């Protein structure tokens, strides 16, 4: 299980040090892909398989399902953590998420999310997404 928030810098080669608290959960391999809200989702291999099965079950005849599956899988890259505890982020994903120097690594239960520091700050400052408002809406759903 991943939780917490850590800021780390990308190196010139697009590598990011994964904090020790998250590193073991990504071993031996992980898959990263385009996430929602211009983030990058990073799934441990087992969680990736769970997601893969859910997406395969979507009806091929549904236009939105096809679009989402294309988007999700076309951005996917398998990776490993190197001996220095770093992962390499492919250029297309760095561009998608607007990653430049500082990266926010967010633990979200079954996955990690990588955000540009600016995007993460904007997301957290968005009035529509205030923690209290979200909690209230989820309470209406029985959560």
Short mmCIF file of C-alpha atoms in Angstrom, two decimals:
data_model
loop_
_atom_site.label_atom_id
_atom_site.label_comp_id
_atom_site.label_asym_id
_atom_site.label_seq_id
_atom_site.Cartn_x
_atom_site.Cartn_y
_atom_site.Cartn_z
CA UNK A 1 0.00 0.00 0.00
CA UNK A 2 1.33 3.41 -0.98
CA UNK A 3 0.62 6.56 0.99
CA UNK A 4 2.31 9.89 1.55
CA UNK A 5 3.71 12.71 -0.54
CA UNK A 6 7.38 13.33 -1.36
CA UNK A 7 9.13 15.83 -3.62
CA UNK A 8 12.19 14.73 -5.60
CA UNK A 9 14.16 16.16 -8.51
CA UNK A 10 14.46 14.57 -11.94
CA UNK A 11 18.00 14.17 -13.20
CA UNK A 12 19.11 15.18 -16.69
CA UNK A 13 18.39 11.66 -18.03
CA UNK A 14 14.78 11.64 -16.84
CA UNK A 15 15.47 9.46 -13.83
CA UNK A 16 13.76 9.90 -10.51
CA UNK A 17 14.85 8.56 -7.14
CA UNK A 18 12.00 6.59 -5.61
CA UNK A 19 11.86 7.14 -1.84
CA UNK A 20 12.56 4.03 0.22
CA UNK A 21 9.00 4.01 1.57
CA UNK A 22 7.72 3.36 -1.99
CA UNK A 23 10.59 1.47 -3.56
CA UNK A 24 9.94 -2.04 -2.28
CA UNK A 25 6.34 -1.91 -3.51
CA UNK A 26 7.59 -1.45 -7.10
CA UNK A 27 9.86 -4.49 -7.08
CA UNK A 28 10.65 -6.44 -9.16
CA UNK A 29 8.86 -4.58 -11.97
CA UNK A 30 6.22 -1.91 -12.46
CA UNK A 31 4.22 -0.31 -15.25
CA UNK A 32 3.68 3.43 -15.69
CA UNK A 33 1.17 5.10 -17.95
CA UNK A 34 -0.73 8.32 -18.58
CA UNK A 35 -2.86 9.00 -15.55
CA UNK A 36 -5.78 11.31 -14.93
CA UNK A 37 -5.42 15.04 -14.30
CA UNK A 38 -2.10 15.06 -16.20
CA UNK A 39 -0.37 12.79 -13.72
CA UNK A 40 1.52 9.56 -14.37
CA UNK A 41 0.17 6.39 -12.77
CA UNK A 42 2.79 3.89 -11.56
CA UNK A 43 1.46 0.41 -10.82
CA UNK A 44 3.29 -2.52 -9.21
CA UNK A 45 3.10 -5.49 -11.59
CA UNK A 46 0.29 -7.20 -9.64
CA UNK A 47 -1.89 -4.09 -9.55
CA UNK A 48 -1.24 -3.53 -13.25
CA UNK A 49 -2.61 -7.01 -13.98
CA UNK A 50 -5.75 -6.20 -11.97
CA UNK A 51 -6.25 -2.98 -13.97
CA UNK A 52 -5.56 -4.82 -17.21
CA UNK A 53 -8.27 -7.37 -16.46
CA UNK A 54 -10.81 -4.68 -15.60
CA UNK A 55 -10.08 -2.81 -18.82
CA UNK A 56 -10.23 -5.98 -20.92
CA UNK A 57 -13.72 -6.60 -19.53
CA UNK A 58 -15.02 -3.29 -20.90
CA UNK A 59 -17.30 -3.65 -23.93
CA UNK A 60 -15.48 -3.14 -27.22
CA UNK A 61 -18.69 -1.75 -28.66
CA UNK A 62 -18.71 1.21 -26.27
CA UNK A 63 -16.94 4.21 -27.78
CA UNK A 64 -15.77 5.73 -24.46
CA UNK A 65 -14.46 2.36 -23.30
CA UNK A 66 -12.44 1.94 -26.50
CA UNK A 67 -11.05 5.47 -26.20
CA UNK A 68 -10.04 5.03 -22.58
CA UNK A 69 -8.39 1.65 -23.20
CA UNK A 70 -6.42 3.07 -26.15
CA UNK A 71 -5.30 6.07 -24.13
CA UNK A 72 -4.37 4.01 -21.09
CA UNK A 73 -2.45 1.23 -22.83
CA UNK A 74 -0.78 3.38 -25.50
CA UNK A 75 1.05 5.36 -22.82
CA UNK A 76 2.20 2.30 -20.87
CA UNK A 77 5.86 1.49 -20.23
CA UNK A 78 7.31 -1.34 -18.17
CA UNK A 79 10.18 -0.47 -15.87
CA UNK A 80 12.44 -1.53 -13.05
CA UNK A 81 14.10 0.22 -10.14
CA UNK A 82 17.88 0.48 -10.66
CA UNK A 83 20.53 -0.20 -8.00
CA UNK A 84 20.48 3.46 -6.93
CA UNK A 85 16.70 3.33 -6.38
CA UNK A 86 15.84 5.30 -9.53
CA UNK A 87 13.25 4.82 -12.23
CA UNK A 88 13.46 6.23 -15.74
CA UNK A 89 10.46 8.16 -16.97
CA UNK A 90 9.98 8.02 -20.76
CA UNK A 91 10.02 11.35 -22.58
CA UNK A 92 6.42 11.08 -23.80
CA UNK A 93 5.17 10.64 -20.22
CA UNK A 94 7.31 13.51 -18.93
CA UNK A 95 5.82 15.75 -21.62
CA UNK A 96 2.28 14.55 -20.89
CA UNK A 97 2.62 15.32 -17.16
CA UNK A 98 4.66 18.50 -17.66
CA UNK A 99 7.54 17.14 -15.59
CA UNK A 100 10.61 19.33 -15.65
CA UNK A 101 12.69 19.40 -12.48
CA UNK A 102 10.67 18.87 -9.30
CA UNK A 103 8.32 15.89 -9.18
CA UNK A 104 5.72 15.16 -6.54
CA UNK A 105 5.47 11.45 -5.79
CA UNK A 106 2.05 10.71 -4.32
CA UNK A 107 1.05 7.42 -2.70
CA UNK A 108 -2.55 6.58 -3.66
CA UNK A 109 -3.20 3.18 -2.14
CA UNK A 110 -2.57 0.65 -4.89
CA UNK A 111 -0.42 2.93 -7.06
CA UNK A 112 1.87 5.92 -7.12
CA UNK A 113 1.13 9.11 -9.02
CA UNK A 114 3.82 11.41 -10.38
CA UNK A 115 2.89 15.08 -10.72
CA UNK A 116 4.74 18.21 -11.68
CA UNK A 117 5.10 20.32 -8.56
CA UNK A 118 3.12 23.14 -10.18
CA UNK A 119 0.28 20.88 -11.32
CA UNK A 120 0.05 19.31 -7.84
CA UNK A 121 -0.13 22.73 -6.18
CA UNK A 122 -2.81 23.86 -8.65
CA UNK A 123 -4.78 20.68 -8.05
CA UNK A 124 -4.63 21.15 -4.27
CA UNK A 125 -5.65 24.81 -4.54
CA UNK A 126 -8.70 24.11 -6.73
CA UNK A 127 -11.82 25.18 -4.80
CA UNK A 128 -13.95 22.63 -6.66
CA UNK A 129 -11.77 19.86 -5.28
CA UNK A 130 -11.62 20.93 -1.65
CA UNK A 131 -11.22 18.02 0.71
CA UNK A 132 -14.37 18.97 2.62
CA UNK A 133 -16.49 19.19 -0.54
CA UNK A 134 -15.25 15.83 -1.78
CA UNK A 135 -15.90 14.19 1.60
CA UNK A 136 -19.43 15.55 1.59
CA UNK A 137 -20.12 14.18 -1.91
CA UNK A 138 -18.71 10.78 -1.03
CA UNK A 139 -20.84 10.65 2.11
CA UNK A 140 -23.87 10.96 -0.17
CA UNK A 141 -22.65 7.79 -1.91
CA UNK A 142 -22.44 5.94 1.41
CA UNK A 143 -18.64 6.04 1.63
#
